[in-house]
PDB file of C-alpha atoms in Angstrom:
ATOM      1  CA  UNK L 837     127.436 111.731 178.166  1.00  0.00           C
ATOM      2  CA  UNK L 838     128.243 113.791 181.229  1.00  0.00           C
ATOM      3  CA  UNK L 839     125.252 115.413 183.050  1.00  0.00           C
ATOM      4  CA  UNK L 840     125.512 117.224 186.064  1.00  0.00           C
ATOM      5  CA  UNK L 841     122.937 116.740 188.866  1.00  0.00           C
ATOM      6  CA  UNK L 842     123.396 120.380 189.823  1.00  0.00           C
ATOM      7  CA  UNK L 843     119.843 122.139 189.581  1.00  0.00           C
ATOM      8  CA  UNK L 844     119.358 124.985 186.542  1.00  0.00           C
ATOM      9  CA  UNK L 845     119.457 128.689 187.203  1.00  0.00           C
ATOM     10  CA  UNK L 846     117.290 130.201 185.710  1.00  0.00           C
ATOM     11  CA  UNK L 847     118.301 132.453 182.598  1.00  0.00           C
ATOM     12  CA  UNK L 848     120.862 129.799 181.857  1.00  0.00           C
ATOM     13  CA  UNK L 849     120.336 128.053 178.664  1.00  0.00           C
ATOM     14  CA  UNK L 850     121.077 123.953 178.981  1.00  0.00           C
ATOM     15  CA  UNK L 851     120.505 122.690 175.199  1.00  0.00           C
ATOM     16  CA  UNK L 852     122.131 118.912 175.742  1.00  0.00           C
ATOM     17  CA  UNK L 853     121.397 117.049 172.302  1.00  0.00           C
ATOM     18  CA  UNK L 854     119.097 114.714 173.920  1.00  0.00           C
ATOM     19  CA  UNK L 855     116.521 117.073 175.292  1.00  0.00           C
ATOM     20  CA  UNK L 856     115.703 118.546 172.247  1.00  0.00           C
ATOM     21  CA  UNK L 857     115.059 115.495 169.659  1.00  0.00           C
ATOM     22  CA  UNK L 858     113.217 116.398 166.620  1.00  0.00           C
ATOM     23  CA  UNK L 859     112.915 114.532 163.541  1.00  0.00           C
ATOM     24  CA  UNK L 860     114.623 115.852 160.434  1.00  0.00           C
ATOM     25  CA  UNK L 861     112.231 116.328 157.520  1.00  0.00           C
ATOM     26  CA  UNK L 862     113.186 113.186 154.731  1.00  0.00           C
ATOM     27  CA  UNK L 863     111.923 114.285 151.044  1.00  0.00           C
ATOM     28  CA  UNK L 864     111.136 110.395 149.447  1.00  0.00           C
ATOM     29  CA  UNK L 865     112.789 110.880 146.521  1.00  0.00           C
ATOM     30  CA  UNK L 866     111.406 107.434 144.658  1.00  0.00           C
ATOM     31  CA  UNK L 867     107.946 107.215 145.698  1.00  0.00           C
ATOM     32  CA  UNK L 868     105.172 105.604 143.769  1.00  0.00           C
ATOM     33  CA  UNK L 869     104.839 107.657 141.231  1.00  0.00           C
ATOM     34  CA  UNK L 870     108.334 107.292 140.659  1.00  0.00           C
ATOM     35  CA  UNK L 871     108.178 103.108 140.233  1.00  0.00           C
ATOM     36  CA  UNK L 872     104.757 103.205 138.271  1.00  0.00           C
ATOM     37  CA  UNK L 873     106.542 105.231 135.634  1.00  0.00           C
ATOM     38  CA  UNK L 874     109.878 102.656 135.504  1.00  0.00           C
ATOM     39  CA  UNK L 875     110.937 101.021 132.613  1.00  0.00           C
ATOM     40  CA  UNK L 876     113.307  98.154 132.864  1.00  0.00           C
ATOM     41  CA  UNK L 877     116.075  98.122 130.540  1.00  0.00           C
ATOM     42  CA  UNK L 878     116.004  94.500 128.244  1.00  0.00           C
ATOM     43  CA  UNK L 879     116.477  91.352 129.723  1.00  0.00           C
ATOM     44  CA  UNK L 880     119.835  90.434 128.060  1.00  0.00           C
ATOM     45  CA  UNK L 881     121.059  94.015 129.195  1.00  0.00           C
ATOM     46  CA  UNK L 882     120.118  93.499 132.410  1.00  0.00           C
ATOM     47  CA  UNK L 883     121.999  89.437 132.422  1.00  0.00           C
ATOM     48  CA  UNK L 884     124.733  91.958 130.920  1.00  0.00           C
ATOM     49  CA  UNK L 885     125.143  89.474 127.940  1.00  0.00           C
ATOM     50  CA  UNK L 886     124.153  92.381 124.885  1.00  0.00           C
ATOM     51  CA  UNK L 887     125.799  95.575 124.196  1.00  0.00           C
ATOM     52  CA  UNK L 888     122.838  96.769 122.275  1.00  0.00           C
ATOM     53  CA  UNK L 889     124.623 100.141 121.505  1.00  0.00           C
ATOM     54  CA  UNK L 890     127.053  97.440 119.441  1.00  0.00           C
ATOM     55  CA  UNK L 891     124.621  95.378 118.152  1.00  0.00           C
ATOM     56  CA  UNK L 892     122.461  98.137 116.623  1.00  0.00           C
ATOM     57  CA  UNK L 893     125.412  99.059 114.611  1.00  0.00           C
ATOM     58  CA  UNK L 894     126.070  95.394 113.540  1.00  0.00           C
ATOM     59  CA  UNK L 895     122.589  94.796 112.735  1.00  0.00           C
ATOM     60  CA  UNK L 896     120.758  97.543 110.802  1.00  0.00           C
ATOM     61  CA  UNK L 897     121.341  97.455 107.169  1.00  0.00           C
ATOM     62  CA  UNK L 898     121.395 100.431 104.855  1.00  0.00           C
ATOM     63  CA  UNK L 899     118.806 101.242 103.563  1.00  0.00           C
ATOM     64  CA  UNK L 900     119.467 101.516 100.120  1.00  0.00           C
ATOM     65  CA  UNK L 901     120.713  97.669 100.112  1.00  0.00           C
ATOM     66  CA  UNK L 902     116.746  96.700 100.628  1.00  0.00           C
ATOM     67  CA  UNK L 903     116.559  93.199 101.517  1.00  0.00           C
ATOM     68  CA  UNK L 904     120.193  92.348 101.794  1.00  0.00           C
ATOM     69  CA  UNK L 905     121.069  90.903 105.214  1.00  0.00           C
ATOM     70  CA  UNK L 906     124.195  92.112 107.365  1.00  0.00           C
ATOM     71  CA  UNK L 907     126.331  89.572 108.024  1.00  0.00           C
ATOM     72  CA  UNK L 908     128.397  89.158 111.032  1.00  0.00           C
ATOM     73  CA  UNK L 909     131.269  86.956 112.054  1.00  0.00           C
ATOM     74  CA  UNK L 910     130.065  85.961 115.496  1.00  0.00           C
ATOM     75  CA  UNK L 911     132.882  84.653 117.654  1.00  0.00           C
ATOM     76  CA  UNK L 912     132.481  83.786 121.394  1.00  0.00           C
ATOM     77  CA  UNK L 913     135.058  82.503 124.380  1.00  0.00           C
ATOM     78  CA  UNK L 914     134.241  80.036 127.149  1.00  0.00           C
ATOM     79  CA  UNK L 915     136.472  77.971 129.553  1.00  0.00           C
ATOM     80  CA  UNK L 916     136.911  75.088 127.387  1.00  0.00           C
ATOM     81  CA  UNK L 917     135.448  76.282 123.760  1.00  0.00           C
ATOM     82  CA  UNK L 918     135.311  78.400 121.360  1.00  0.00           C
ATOM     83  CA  UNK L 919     132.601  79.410 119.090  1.00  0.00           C
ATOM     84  CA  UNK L 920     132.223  80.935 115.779  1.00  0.00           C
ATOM     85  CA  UNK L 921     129.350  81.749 113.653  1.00  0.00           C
ATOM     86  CA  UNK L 922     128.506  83.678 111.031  1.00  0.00           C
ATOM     87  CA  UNK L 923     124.877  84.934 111.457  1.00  0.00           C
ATOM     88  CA  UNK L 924     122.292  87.627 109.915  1.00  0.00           C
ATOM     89  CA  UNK L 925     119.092  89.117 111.985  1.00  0.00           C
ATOM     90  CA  UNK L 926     115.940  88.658 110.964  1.00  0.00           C
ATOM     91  CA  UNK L 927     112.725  90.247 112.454  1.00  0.00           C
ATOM     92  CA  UNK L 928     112.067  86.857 114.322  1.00  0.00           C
ATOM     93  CA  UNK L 929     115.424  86.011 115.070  1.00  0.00           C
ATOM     94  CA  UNK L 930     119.063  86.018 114.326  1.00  0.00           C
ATOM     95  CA  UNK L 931     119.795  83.061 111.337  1.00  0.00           C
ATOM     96  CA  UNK L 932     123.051  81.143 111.255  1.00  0.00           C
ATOM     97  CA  UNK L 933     124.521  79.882 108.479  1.00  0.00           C
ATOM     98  CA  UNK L 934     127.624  78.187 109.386  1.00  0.00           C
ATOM     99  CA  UNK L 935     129.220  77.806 112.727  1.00  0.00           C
ATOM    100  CA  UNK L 936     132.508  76.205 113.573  1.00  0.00           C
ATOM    101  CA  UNK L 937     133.786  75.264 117.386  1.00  0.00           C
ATOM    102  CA  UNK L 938     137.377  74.320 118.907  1.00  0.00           C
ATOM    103  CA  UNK L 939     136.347  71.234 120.473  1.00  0.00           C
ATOM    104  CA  UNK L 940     136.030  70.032 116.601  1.00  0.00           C
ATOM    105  CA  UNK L 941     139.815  71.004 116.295  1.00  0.00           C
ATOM    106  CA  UNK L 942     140.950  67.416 117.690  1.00  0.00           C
ATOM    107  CA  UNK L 943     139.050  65.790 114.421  1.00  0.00           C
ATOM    108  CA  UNK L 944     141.763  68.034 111.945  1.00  0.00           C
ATOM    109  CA  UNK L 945     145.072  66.788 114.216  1.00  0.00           C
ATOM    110  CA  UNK L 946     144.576  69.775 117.207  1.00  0.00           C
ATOM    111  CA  UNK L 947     144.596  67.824 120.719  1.00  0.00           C
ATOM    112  CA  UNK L 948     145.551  70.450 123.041  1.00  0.00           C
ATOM    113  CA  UNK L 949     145.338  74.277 123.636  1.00  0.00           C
ATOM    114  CA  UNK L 950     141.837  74.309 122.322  1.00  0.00           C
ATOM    115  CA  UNK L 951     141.204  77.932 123.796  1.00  0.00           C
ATOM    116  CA  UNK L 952     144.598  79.390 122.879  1.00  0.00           C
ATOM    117  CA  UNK L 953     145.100  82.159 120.267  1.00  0.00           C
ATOM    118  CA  UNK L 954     146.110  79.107 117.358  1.00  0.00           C
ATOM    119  CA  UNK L 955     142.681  77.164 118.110  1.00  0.00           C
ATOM    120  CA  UNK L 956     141.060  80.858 117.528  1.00  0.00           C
ATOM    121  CA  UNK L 957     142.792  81.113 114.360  1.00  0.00           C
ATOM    122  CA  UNK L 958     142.029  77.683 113.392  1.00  0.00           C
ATOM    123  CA  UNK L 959     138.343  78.048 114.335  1.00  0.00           C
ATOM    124  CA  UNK L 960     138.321  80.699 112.024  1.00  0.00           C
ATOM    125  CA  UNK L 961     139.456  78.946 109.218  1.00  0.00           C
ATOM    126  CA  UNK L 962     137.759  76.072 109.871  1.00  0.00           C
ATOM    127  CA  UNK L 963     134.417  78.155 109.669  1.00  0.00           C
ATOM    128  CA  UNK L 964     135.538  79.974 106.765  1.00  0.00           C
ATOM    129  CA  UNK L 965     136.439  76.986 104.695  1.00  0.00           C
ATOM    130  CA  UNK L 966     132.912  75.337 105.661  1.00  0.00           C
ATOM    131  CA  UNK L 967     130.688  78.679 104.428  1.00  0.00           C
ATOM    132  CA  UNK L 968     132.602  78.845 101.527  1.00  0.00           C
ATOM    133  CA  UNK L 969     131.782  75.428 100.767  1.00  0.00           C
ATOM    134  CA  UNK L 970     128.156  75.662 101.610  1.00  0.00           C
ATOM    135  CA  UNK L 971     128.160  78.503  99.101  1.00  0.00           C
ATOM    136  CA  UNK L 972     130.053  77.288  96.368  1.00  0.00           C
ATOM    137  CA  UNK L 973     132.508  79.749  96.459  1.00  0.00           C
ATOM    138  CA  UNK L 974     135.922  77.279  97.633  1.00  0.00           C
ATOM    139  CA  UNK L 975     136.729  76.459  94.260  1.00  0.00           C
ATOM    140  CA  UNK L 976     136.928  80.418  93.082  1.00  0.00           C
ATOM    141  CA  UNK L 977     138.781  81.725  96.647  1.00  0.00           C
ATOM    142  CA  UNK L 978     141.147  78.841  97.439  1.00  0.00           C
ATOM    143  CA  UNK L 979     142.736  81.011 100.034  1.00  0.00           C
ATOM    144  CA  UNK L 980     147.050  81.093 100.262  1.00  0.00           C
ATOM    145  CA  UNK L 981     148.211  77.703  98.703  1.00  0.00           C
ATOM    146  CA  UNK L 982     151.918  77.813 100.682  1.00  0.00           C
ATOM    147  CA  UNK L 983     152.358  79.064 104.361  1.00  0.00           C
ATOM    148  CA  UNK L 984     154.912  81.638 104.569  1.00  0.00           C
ATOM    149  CA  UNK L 985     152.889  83.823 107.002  1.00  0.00           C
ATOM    150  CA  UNK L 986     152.539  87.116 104.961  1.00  0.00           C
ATOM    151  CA  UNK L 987     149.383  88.571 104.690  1.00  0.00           C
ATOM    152  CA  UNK L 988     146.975  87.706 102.686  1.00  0.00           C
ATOM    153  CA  UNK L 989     143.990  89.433 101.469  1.00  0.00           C
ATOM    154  CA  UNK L 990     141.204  87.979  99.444  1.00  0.00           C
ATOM    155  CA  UNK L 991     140.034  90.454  96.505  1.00  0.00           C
ATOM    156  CA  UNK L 992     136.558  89.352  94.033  1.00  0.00           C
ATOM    157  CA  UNK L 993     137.563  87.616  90.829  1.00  0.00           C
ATOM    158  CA  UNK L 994     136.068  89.179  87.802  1.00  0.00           C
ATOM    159  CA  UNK L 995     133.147  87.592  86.118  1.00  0.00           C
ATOM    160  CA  UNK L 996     132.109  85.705  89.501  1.00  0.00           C
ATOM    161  CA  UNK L 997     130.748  85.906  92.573  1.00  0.00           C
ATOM    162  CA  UNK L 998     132.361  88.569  95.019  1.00  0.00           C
ATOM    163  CA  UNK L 999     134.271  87.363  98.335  1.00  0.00           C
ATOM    164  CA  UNK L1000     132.209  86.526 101.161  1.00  0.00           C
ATOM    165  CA  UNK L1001     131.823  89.831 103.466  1.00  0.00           C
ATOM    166  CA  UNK L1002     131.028  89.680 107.346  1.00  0.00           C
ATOM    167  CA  UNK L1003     131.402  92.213 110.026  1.00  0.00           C
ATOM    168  CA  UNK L1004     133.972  90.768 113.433  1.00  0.00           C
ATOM    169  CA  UNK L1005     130.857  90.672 115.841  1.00  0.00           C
ATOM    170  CA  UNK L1006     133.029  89.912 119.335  1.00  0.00           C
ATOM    171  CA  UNK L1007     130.337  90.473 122.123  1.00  0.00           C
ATOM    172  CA  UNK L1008     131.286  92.153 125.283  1.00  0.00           C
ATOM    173  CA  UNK L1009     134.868  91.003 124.652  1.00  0.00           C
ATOM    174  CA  UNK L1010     137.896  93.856 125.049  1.00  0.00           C
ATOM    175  CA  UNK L1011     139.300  94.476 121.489  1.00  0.00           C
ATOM    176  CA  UNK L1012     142.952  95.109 122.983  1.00  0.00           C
ATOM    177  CA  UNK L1013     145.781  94.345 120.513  1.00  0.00           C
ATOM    178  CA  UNK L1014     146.726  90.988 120.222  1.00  0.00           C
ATOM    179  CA  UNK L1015     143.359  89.709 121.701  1.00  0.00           C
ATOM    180  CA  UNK L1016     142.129  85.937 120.691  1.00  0.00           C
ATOM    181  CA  UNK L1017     139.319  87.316 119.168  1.00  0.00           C
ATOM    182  CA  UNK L1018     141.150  88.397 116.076  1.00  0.00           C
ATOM    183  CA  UNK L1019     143.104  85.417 116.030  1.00  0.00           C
TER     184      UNK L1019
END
């Protein structure tokens, strides 16, 4: 900053920046009263692990069904594995009842690609085959006998139970099209 040494005549106004420093008055915004009044959100929202908008809808039951739990196909991705469940919630806790994962694939002749779109498929048929089994229901619902890769729906047989029902439950996975989670 340039300041001359000349001296001031008077009636002349010199207002440099410097000579006039006031402070600026700062409203505090989040004060105490602000923080004493915080809520955190829950701790799996804040690990950003739970969509809880998603997982209401999963979870709550109608409420003319009573007792009659919600079941959801849980499926989950990691590095090396993947994981499906199928699970209902319960006041203490969420209850699985069958769960299936890729690194099991190796057992049925899968060595290789165990994250792939194919090991999600076969994950998913692995798991379905077990819960039908646990609930007596593979010798009703077979599934497709021949593979000719049409598609095949499953519809209740009269005079039995009805097909297994469970809701895709994929996390904080993207559902784009051709994602591994529907695989």
């Amino acid at each position: 900053v340039y300041v001359s040494l000349q001296p001031k005549l008077p009636g002349v106004s010199y207002n440099f920046p410097f000579e006039s420093l006031e402070m600026a008055f700062v409203k505090v915004i989040k004060n105490k009263a602000y923080f004493k009044r915080f809520q955190v959100k829950f701790k799996r929202r804040r690990e950003g692990k739970t969509d809880y908008f998603a997982r209401k809808r999963l979870v709550t039951q109608d409420k003319n069904k009573y007792n009659t739990p919600k079941y959801r196909f849980v499926v989950r991705f990691t590095n090396k594995d993947i994981t499906c469940q199928v699970a209902y919630a319960k006041i203490e806790g969420d209850v699985i009842i069958c769960a299936a994962y890729a690194h099991e694939l190796p057992r049925y002749g899968i060595k290789v690609g165990l994250t792939n779109y194919a090991a999600a498929y076969c994950t998913g048929l692995l798991l379905a085959r077990r819960l039908l089994t646990k609930l007596n229901l593979n010798e009703i619902y077979t599934g497709t006998e021949e593979v000719n890769g049409d598609e095949y729906n499953v519809e209740s047989v009269e005079g039995s139970p009805g097909a297994f029902r469970a809701f895709l439950d994929v996390g904080l996975a993207r559902t784009t099209t051709g994602a591994r989670v529907f695989g």
